[in-house]
PDB file of C-alpha atoms and ligand atoms in Angstrom:
ATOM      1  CA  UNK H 175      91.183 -42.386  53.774  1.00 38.00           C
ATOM      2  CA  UNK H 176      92.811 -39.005  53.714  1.00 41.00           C
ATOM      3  CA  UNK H 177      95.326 -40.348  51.775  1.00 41.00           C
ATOM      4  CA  UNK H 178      93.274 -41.215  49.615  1.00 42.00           C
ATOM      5  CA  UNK H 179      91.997 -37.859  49.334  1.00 43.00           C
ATOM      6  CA  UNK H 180      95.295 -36.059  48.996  1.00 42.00           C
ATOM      7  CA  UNK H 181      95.834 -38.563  45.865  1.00 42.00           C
ATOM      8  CA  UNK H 182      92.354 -38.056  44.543  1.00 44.00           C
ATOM      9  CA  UNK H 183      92.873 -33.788  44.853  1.00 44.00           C
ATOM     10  CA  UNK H 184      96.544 -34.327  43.342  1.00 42.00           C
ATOM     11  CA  UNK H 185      95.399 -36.397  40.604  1.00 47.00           C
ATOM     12  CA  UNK H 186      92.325 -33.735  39.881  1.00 47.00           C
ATOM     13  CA  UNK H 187      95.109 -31.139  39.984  1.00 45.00           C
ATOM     14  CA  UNK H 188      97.299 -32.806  37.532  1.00 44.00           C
ATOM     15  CA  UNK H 189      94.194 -33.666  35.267  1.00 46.00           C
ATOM     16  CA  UNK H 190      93.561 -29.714  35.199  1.00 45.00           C
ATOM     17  CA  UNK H 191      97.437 -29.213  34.494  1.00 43.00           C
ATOM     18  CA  UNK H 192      97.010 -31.941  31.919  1.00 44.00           C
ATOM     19  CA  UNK H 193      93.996 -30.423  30.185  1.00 44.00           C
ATOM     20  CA  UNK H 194      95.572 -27.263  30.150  1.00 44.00           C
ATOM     21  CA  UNK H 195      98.477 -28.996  27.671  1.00 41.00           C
ATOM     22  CA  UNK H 196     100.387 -27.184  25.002  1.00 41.00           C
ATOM     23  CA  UNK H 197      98.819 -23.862  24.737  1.00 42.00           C
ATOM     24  CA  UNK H 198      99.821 -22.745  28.121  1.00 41.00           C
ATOM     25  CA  UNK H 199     103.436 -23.124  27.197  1.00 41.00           C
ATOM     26  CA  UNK H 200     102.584 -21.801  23.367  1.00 41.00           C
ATOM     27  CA  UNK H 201     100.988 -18.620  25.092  1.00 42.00           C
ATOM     28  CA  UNK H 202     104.510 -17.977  26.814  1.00 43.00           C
ATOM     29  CA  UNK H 203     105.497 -15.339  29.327  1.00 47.00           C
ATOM     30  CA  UNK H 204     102.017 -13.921  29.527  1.00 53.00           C
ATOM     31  CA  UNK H 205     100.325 -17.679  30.768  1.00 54.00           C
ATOM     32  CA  UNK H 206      99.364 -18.433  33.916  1.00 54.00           C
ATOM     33  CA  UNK H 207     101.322 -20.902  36.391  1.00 62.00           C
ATOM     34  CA  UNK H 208      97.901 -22.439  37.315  1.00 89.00           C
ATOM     35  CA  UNK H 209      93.750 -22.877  36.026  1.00 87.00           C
ATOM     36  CA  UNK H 210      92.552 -22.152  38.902  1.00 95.00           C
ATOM     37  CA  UNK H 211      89.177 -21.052  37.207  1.00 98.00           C
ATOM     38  CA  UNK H 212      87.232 -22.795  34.126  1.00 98.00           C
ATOM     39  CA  UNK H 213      84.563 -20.475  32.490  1.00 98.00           C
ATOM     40  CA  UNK H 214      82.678 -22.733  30.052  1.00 98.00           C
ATOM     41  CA  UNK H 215      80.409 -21.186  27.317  1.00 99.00           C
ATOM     42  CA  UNK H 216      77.418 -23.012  27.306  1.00 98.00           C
ATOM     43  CA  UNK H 217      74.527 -21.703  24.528  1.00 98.00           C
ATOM     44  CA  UNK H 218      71.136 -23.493  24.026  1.00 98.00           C
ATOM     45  CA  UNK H 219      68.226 -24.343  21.961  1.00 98.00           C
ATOM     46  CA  UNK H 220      70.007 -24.450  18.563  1.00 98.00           C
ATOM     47  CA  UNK H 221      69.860 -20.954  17.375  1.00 98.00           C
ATOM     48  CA  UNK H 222      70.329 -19.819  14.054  1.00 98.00           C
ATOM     49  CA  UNK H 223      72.609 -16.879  15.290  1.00 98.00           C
ATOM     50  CA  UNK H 224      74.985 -19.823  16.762  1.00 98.00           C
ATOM     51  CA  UNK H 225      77.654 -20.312  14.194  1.00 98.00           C
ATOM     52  CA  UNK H 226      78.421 -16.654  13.992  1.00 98.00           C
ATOM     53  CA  UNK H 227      78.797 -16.735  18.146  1.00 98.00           C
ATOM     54  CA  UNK H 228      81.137 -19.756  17.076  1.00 98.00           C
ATOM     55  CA  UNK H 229      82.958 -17.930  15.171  1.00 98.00           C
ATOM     56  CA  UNK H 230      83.113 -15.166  17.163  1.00 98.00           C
ATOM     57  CA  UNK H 231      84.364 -17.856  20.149  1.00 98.00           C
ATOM     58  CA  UNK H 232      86.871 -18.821  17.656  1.00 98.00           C
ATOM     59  CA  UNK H 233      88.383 -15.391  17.208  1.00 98.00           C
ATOM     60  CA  UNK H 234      89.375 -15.210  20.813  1.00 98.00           C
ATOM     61  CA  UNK H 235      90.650 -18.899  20.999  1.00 98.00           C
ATOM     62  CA  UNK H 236      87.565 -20.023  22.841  1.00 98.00           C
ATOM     63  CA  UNK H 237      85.489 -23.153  21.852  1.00 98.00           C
ATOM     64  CA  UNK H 238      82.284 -23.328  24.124  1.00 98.00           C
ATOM     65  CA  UNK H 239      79.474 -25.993  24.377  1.00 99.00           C
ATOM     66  CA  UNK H 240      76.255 -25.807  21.925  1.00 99.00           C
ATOM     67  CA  UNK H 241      72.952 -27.778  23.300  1.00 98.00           C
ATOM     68  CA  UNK H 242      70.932 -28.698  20.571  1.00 98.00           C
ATOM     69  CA  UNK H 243      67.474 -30.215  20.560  1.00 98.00           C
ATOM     70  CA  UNK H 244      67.613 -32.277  17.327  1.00 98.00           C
ATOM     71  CA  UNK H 245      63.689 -32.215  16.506  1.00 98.00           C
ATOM     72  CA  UNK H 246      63.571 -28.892  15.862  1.00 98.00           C
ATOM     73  CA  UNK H 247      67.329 -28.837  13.876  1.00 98.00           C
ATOM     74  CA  UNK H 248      66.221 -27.182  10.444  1.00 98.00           C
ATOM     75  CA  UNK H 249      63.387 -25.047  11.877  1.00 98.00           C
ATOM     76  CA  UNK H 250      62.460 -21.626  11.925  1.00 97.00           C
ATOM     77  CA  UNK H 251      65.175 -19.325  13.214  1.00 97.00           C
ATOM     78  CA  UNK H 252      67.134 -23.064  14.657  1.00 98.00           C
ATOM     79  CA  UNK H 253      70.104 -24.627  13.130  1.00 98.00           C
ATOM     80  CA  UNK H 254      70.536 -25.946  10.045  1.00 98.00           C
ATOM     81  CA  UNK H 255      72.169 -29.694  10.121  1.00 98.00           C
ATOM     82  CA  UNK H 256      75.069 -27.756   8.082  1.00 98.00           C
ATOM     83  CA  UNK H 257      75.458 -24.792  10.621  1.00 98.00           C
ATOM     84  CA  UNK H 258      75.678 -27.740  13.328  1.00 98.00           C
ATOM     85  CA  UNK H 259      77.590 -29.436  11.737  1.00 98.00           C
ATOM     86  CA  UNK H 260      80.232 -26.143  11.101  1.00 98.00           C
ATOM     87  CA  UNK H 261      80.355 -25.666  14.827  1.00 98.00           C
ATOM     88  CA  UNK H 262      81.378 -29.637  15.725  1.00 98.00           C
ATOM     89  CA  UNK H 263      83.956 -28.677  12.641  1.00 98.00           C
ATOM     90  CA  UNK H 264      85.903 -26.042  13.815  1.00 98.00           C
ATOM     91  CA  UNK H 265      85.775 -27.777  17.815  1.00 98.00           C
ATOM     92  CA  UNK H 266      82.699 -26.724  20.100  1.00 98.00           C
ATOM     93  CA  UNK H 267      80.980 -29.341  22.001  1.00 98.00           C
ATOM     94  CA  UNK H 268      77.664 -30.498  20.550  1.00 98.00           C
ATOM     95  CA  UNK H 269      75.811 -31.541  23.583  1.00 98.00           C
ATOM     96  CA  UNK H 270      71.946 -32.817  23.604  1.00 98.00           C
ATOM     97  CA  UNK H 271      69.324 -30.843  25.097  1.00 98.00           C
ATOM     98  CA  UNK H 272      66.162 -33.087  24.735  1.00 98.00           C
ATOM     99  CA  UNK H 273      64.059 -33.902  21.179  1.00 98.00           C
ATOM    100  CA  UNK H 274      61.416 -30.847  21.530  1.00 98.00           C
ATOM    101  CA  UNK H 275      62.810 -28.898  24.632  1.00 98.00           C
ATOM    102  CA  UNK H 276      60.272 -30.458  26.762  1.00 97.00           C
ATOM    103  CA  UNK H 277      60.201 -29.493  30.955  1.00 98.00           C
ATOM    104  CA  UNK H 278      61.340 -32.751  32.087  1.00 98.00           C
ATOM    105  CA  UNK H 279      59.702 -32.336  35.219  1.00 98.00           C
ATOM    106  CA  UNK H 280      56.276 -32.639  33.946  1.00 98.00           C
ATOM    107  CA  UNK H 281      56.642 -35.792  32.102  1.00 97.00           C
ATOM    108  CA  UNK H 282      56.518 -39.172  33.591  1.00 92.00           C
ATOM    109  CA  UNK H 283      59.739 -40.872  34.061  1.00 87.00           C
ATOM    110  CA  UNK H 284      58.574 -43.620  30.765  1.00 91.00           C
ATOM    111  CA  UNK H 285      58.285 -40.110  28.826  1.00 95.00           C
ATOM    112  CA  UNK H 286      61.026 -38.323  29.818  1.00 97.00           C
ATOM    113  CA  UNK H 287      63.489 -41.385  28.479  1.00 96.00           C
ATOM    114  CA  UNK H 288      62.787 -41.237  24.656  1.00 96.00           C
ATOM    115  CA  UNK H 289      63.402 -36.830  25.053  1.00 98.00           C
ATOM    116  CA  UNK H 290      66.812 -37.636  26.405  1.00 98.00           C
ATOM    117  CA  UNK H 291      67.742 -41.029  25.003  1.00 97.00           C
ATOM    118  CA  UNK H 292      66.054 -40.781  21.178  1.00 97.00           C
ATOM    119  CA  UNK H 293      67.644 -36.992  21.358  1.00 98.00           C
ATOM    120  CA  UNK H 294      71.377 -38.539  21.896  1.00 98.00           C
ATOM    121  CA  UNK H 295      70.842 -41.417  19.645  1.00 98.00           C
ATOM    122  CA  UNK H 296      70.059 -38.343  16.744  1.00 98.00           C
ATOM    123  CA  UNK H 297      73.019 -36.556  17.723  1.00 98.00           C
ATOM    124  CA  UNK H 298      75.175 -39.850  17.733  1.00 97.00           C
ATOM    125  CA  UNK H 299      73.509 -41.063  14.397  1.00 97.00           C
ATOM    126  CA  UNK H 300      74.597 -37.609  12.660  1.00 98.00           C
ATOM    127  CA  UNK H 301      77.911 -38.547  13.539  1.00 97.00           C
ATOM    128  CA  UNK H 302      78.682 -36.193  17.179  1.00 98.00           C
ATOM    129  CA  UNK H 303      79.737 -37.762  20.583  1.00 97.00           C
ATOM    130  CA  UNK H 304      77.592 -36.101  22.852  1.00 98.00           C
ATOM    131  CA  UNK H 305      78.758 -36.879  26.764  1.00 98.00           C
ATOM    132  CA  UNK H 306      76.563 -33.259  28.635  1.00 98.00           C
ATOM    133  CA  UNK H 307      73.183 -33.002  28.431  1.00 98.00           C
ATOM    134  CA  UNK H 308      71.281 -29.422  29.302  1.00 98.00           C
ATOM    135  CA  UNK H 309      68.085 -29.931  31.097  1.00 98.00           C
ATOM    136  CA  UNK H 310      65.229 -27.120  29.084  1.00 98.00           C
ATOM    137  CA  UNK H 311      64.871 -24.327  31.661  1.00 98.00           C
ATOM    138  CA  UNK H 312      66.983 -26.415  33.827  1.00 97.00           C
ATOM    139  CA  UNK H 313      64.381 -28.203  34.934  1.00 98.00           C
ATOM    140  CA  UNK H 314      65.892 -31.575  36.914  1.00 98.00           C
ATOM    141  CA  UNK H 315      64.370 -33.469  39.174  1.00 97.00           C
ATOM    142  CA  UNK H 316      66.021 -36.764  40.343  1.00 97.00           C
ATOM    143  CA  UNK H 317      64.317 -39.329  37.360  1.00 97.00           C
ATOM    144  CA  UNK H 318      65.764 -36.948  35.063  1.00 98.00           C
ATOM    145  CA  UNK H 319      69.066 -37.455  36.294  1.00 98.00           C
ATOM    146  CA  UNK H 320      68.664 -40.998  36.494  1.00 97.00           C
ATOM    147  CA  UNK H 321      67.249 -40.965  33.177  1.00 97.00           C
ATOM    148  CA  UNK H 322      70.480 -38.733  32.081  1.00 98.00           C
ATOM    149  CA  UNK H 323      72.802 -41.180  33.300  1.00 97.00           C
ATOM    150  CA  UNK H 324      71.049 -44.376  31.687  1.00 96.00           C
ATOM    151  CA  UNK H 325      70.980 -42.317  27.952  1.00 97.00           C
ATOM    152  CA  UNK H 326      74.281 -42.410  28.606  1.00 97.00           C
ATOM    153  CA  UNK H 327      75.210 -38.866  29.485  1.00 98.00           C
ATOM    154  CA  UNK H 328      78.634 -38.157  31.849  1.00 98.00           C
ATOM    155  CA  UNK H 329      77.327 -35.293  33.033  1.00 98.00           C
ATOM    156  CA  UNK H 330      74.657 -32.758  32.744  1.00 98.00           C
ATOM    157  CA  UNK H 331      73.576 -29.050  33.503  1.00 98.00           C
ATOM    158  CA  UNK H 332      71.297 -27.101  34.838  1.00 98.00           C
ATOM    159  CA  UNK H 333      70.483 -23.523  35.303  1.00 97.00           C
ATOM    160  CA  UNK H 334      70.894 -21.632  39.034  1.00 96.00           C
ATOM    161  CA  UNK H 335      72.850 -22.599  41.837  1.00 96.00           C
ATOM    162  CA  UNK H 336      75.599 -20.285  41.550  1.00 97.00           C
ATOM    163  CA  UNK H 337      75.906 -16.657  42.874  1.00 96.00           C
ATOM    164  CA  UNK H 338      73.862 -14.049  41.445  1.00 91.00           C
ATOM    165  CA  UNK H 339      72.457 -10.858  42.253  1.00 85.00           C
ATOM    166  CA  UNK H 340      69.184 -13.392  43.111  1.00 87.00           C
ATOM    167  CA  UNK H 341      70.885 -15.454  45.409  1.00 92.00           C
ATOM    168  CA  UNK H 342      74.247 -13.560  46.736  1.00 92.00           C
ATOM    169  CA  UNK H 343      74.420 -16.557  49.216  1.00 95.00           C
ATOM    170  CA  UNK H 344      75.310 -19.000  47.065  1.00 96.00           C
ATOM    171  CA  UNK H 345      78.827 -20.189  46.053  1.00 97.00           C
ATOM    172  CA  UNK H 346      80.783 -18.393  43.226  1.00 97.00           C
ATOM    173  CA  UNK H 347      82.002 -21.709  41.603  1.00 98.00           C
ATOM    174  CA  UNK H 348      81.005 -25.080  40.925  1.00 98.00           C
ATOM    175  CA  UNK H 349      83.393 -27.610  41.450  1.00 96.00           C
ATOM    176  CA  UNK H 350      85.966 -29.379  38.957  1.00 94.00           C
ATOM    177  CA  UNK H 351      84.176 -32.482  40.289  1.00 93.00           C
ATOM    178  CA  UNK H 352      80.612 -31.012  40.941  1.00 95.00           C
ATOM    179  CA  UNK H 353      78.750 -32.756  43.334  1.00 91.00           C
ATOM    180  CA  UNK H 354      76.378 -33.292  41.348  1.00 96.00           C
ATOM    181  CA  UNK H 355      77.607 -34.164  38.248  1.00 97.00           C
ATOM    182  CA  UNK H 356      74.307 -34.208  36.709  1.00 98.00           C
ATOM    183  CA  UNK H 357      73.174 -31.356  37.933  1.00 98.00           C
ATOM    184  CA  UNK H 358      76.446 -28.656  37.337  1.00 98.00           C
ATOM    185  CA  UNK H 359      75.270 -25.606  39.022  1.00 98.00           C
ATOM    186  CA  UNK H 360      75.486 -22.080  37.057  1.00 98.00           C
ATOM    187  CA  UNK H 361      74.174 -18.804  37.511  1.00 97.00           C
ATOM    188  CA  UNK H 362      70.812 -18.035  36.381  1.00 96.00           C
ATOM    189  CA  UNK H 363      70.564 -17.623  32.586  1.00 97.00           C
ATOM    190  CA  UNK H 364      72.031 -14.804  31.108  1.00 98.00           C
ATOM    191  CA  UNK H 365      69.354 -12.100  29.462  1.00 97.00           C
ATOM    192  CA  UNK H 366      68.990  -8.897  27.590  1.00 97.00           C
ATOM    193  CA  UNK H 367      69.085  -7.209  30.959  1.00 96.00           C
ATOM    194  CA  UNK H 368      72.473  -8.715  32.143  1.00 97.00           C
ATOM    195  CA  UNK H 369      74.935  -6.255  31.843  1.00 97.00           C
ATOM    196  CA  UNK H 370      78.480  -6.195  30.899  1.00 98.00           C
ATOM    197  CA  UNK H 371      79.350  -5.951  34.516  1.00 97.00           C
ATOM    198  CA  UNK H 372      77.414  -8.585  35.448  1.00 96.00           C
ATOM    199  CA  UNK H 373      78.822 -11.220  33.565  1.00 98.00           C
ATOM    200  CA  UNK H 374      82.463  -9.601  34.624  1.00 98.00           C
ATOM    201  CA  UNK H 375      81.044 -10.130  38.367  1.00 97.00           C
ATOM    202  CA  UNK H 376      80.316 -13.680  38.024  1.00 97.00           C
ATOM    203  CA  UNK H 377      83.836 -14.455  36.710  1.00 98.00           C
ATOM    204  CA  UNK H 378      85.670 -12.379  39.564  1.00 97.00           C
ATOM    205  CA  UNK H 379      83.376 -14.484  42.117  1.00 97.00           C
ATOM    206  CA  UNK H 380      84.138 -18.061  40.929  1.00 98.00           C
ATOM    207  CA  UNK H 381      88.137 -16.671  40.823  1.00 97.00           C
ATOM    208  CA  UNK H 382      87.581 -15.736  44.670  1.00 96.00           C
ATOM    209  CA  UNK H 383      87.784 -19.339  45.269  1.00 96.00           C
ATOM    210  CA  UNK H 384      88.539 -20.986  41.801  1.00 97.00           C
ATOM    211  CA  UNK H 385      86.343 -23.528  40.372  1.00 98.00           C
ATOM    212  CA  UNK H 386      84.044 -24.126  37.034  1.00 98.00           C
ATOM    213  CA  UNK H 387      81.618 -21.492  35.995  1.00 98.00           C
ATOM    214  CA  UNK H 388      79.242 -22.500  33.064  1.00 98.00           C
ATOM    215  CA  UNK H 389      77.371 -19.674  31.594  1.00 98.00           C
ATOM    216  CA  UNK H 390      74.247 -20.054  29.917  1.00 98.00           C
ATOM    217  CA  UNK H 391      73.291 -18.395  27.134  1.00 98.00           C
ATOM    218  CA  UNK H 392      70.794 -18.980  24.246  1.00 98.00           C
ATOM    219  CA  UNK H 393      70.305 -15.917  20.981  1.00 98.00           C
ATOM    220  CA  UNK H 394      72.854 -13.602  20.257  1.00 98.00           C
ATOM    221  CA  UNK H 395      71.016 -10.830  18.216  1.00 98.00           C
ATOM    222  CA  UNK H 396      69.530  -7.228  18.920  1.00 98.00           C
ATOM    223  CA  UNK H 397      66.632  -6.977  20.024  1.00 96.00           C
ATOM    224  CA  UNK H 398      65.093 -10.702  20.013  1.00 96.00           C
ATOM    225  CA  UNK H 399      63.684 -11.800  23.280  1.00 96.00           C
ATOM    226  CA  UNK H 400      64.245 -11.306  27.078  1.00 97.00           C
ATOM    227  CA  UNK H 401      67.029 -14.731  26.846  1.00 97.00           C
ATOM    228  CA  UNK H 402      69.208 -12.707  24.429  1.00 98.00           C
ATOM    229  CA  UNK H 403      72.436 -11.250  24.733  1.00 98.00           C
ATOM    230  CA  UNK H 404      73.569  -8.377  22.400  1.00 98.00           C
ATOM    231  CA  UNK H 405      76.413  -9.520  19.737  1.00 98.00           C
ATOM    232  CA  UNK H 406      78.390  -6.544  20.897  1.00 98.00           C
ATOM    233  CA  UNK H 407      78.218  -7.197  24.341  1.00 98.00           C
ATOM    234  CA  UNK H 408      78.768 -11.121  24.187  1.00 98.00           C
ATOM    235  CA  UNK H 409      81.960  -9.818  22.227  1.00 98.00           C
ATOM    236  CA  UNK H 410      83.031  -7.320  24.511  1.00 98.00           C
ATOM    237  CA  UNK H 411      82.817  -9.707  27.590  1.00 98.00           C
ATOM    238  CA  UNK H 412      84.858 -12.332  25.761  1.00 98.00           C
ATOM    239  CA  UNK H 413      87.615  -9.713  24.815  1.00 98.00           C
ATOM    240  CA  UNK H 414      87.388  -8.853  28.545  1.00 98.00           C
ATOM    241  CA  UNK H 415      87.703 -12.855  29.509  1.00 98.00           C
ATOM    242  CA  UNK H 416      90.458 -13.813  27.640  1.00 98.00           C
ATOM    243  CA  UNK H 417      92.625 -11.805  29.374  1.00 97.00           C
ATOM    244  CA  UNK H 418      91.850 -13.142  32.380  1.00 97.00           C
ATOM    245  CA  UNK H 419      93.994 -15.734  31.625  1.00 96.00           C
ATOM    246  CA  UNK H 420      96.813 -13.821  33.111  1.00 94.00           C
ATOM    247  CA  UNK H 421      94.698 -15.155  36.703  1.00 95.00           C
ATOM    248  CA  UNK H 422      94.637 -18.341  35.866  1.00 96.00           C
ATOM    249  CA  UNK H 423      90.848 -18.504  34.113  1.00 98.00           C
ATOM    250  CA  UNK H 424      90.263 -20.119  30.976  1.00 98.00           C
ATOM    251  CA  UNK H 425      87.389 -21.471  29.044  1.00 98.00           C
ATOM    252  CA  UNK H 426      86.702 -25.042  28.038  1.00 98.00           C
ATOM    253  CA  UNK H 427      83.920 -26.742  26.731  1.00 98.00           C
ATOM    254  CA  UNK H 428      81.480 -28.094  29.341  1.00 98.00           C
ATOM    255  CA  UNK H 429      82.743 -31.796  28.707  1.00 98.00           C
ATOM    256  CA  UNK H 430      86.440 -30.721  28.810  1.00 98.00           C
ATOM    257  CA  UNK H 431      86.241 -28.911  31.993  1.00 97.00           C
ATOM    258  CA  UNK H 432      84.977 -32.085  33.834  1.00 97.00           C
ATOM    259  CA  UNK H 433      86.436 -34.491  32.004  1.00 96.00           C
ATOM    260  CA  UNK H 434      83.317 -35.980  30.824  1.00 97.00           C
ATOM    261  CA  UNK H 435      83.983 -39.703  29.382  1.00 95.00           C
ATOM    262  CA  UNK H 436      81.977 -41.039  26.180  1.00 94.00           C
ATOM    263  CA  UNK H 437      79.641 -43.722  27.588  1.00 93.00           C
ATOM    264  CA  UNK H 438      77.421 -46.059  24.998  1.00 92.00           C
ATOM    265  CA  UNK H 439      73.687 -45.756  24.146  1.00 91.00           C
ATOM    266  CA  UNK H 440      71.618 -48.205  25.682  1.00 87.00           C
ATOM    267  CA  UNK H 441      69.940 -50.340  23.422  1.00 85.00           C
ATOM    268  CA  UNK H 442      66.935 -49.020  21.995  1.00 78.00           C
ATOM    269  CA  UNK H 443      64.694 -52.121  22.477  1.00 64.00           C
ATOM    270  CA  UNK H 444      66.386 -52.361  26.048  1.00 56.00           C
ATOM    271  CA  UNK H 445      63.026 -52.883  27.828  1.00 49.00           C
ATOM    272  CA  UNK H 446      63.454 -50.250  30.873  1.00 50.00           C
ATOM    273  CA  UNK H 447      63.492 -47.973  28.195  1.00 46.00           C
ATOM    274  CA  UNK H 448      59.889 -48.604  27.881  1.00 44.00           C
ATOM    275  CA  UNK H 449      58.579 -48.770  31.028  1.00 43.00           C
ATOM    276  CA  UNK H 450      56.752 -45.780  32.826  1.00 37.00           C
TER     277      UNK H 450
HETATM  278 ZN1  LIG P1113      66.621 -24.443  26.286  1.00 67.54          ZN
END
């Protein structure tokens, strides 16, 4: 049994080392020797001010994780199937994030399977893989996750769980292989009141004992809601992170971090589908 362990943490080691690949060496004298710490970029709700924070990832190197809910793709101040479609383009993970951004928790298990399952089959039928699902508000309870994992979803996140100025008890990090895997712990949301030096904090406590932080995020605009960050200040932080590489933290996409595996739709007549 320990053994076994020893194999399974050398393997997860390697994986890391794997993922890593070519651009550690192509970054040169400046790279680190080890990830120790993933930061993964996670934005929801299909904004309309997402592909410019693509782009914006894109200047520093970064590709981060977009959660989309696809009945409301083409809608007032949401994505266009185009601007989606630009973000899968240049590399960002597309990830599905219900049909209407429903709290799971209120709907009965029967009604909660078409807002995750008829959501994925969208994404897939547009022509994306998606293998993370983002619970709305991070609302989970334990059908959801089951739910999660019969749409066919690796892996999925919610929101809270990790250390913040809210709960300065709680760990820094999630793990590489969360304990949950479909429920990846993050800090609470980030907002128009999180400061620079808050998101800086976060980062320094998942590197006190390594590990995968996902940040959420949603707009990136002045001035447009309590869950907003500032396009300046979403730019300074990332300036700020990619030099952290020198410690060993990068940023991944959600999937990438975990190494989240493609898994098929169920059918869509498959009866348990229907039940409630
Ligand atoms: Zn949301």
């Amino acid at each position: 049994m320990r053994l076994f362990r020893r194999v399974t943490a050398l393997s997860a080691a390697l994986a890391v080392a794997a993922a890593l690949g070519p651009a550690a060496h192509a970054a040169g004298a400046g790279a680190p020797k080890k990830v120790r710490t993933i930061v993964s970029l996670t934005f929801d709700d299909g904004d309309s001010t997402h592909p410019a924070v693509a782009r914006m990832l894109e200047k520093y190197g970064m590709r981060g994780t977009f959660y989309v809910n696809t009945d409301t793709v083409g809608g007032e101040e949401k994505l266009t199937r185009r601007g989606l479609a630009a973000i899968a383009k240049a590399g960002h993970e597309i990830g599905g994030h219900t049909l209407t951004h429903v709290r799971l928790t209120e709907l009965a298990r029967g009604e909660q399977e078409p807002q995750i399952c008829d959501d994925r089959r969208k994404l897939v039928s547009w022509g994306y893989r998606p293998v993370t699902l983002a619970y709305p508000f991070g609302a989970v309870d334990s059908d959801a996750m089951a739910v999660a994992r019969r749409c066919g979803y690796d892996a999925a996140r919610g929101v809270g769980g990790l250390r913040e100025w809210s709960c300065p008890t709680c760990p820094g990090a999630e793990s590489f292989r969360p304990k949950n895997r479909y429920d990846i712990r993050t800090p609470g949301s980030v907002r128009e009141d999180t400061l620079l030096r808050h998101m800086r904090q976060q980062v320094l406590n998942a590197e006190r004992t390594g590990g995968l932080l996902p940040l959420v995020f949603h707009r990136v605009c002045d001035d447009c809601g309590l869950y907003s960050v500032t396009p300046r200040r979403l730019n300074d932080f990332l300036g700020w992170l990619k030099d952290r590489r020198s410690r060993g933290t990068v940023v991944k996409p959600l999937k990438d971090a975990i190494g989240a595996r493609h898994r098929p739709l169920p059918p869509a007549d498959d009866p348990a589908t229907a039940q409630g």
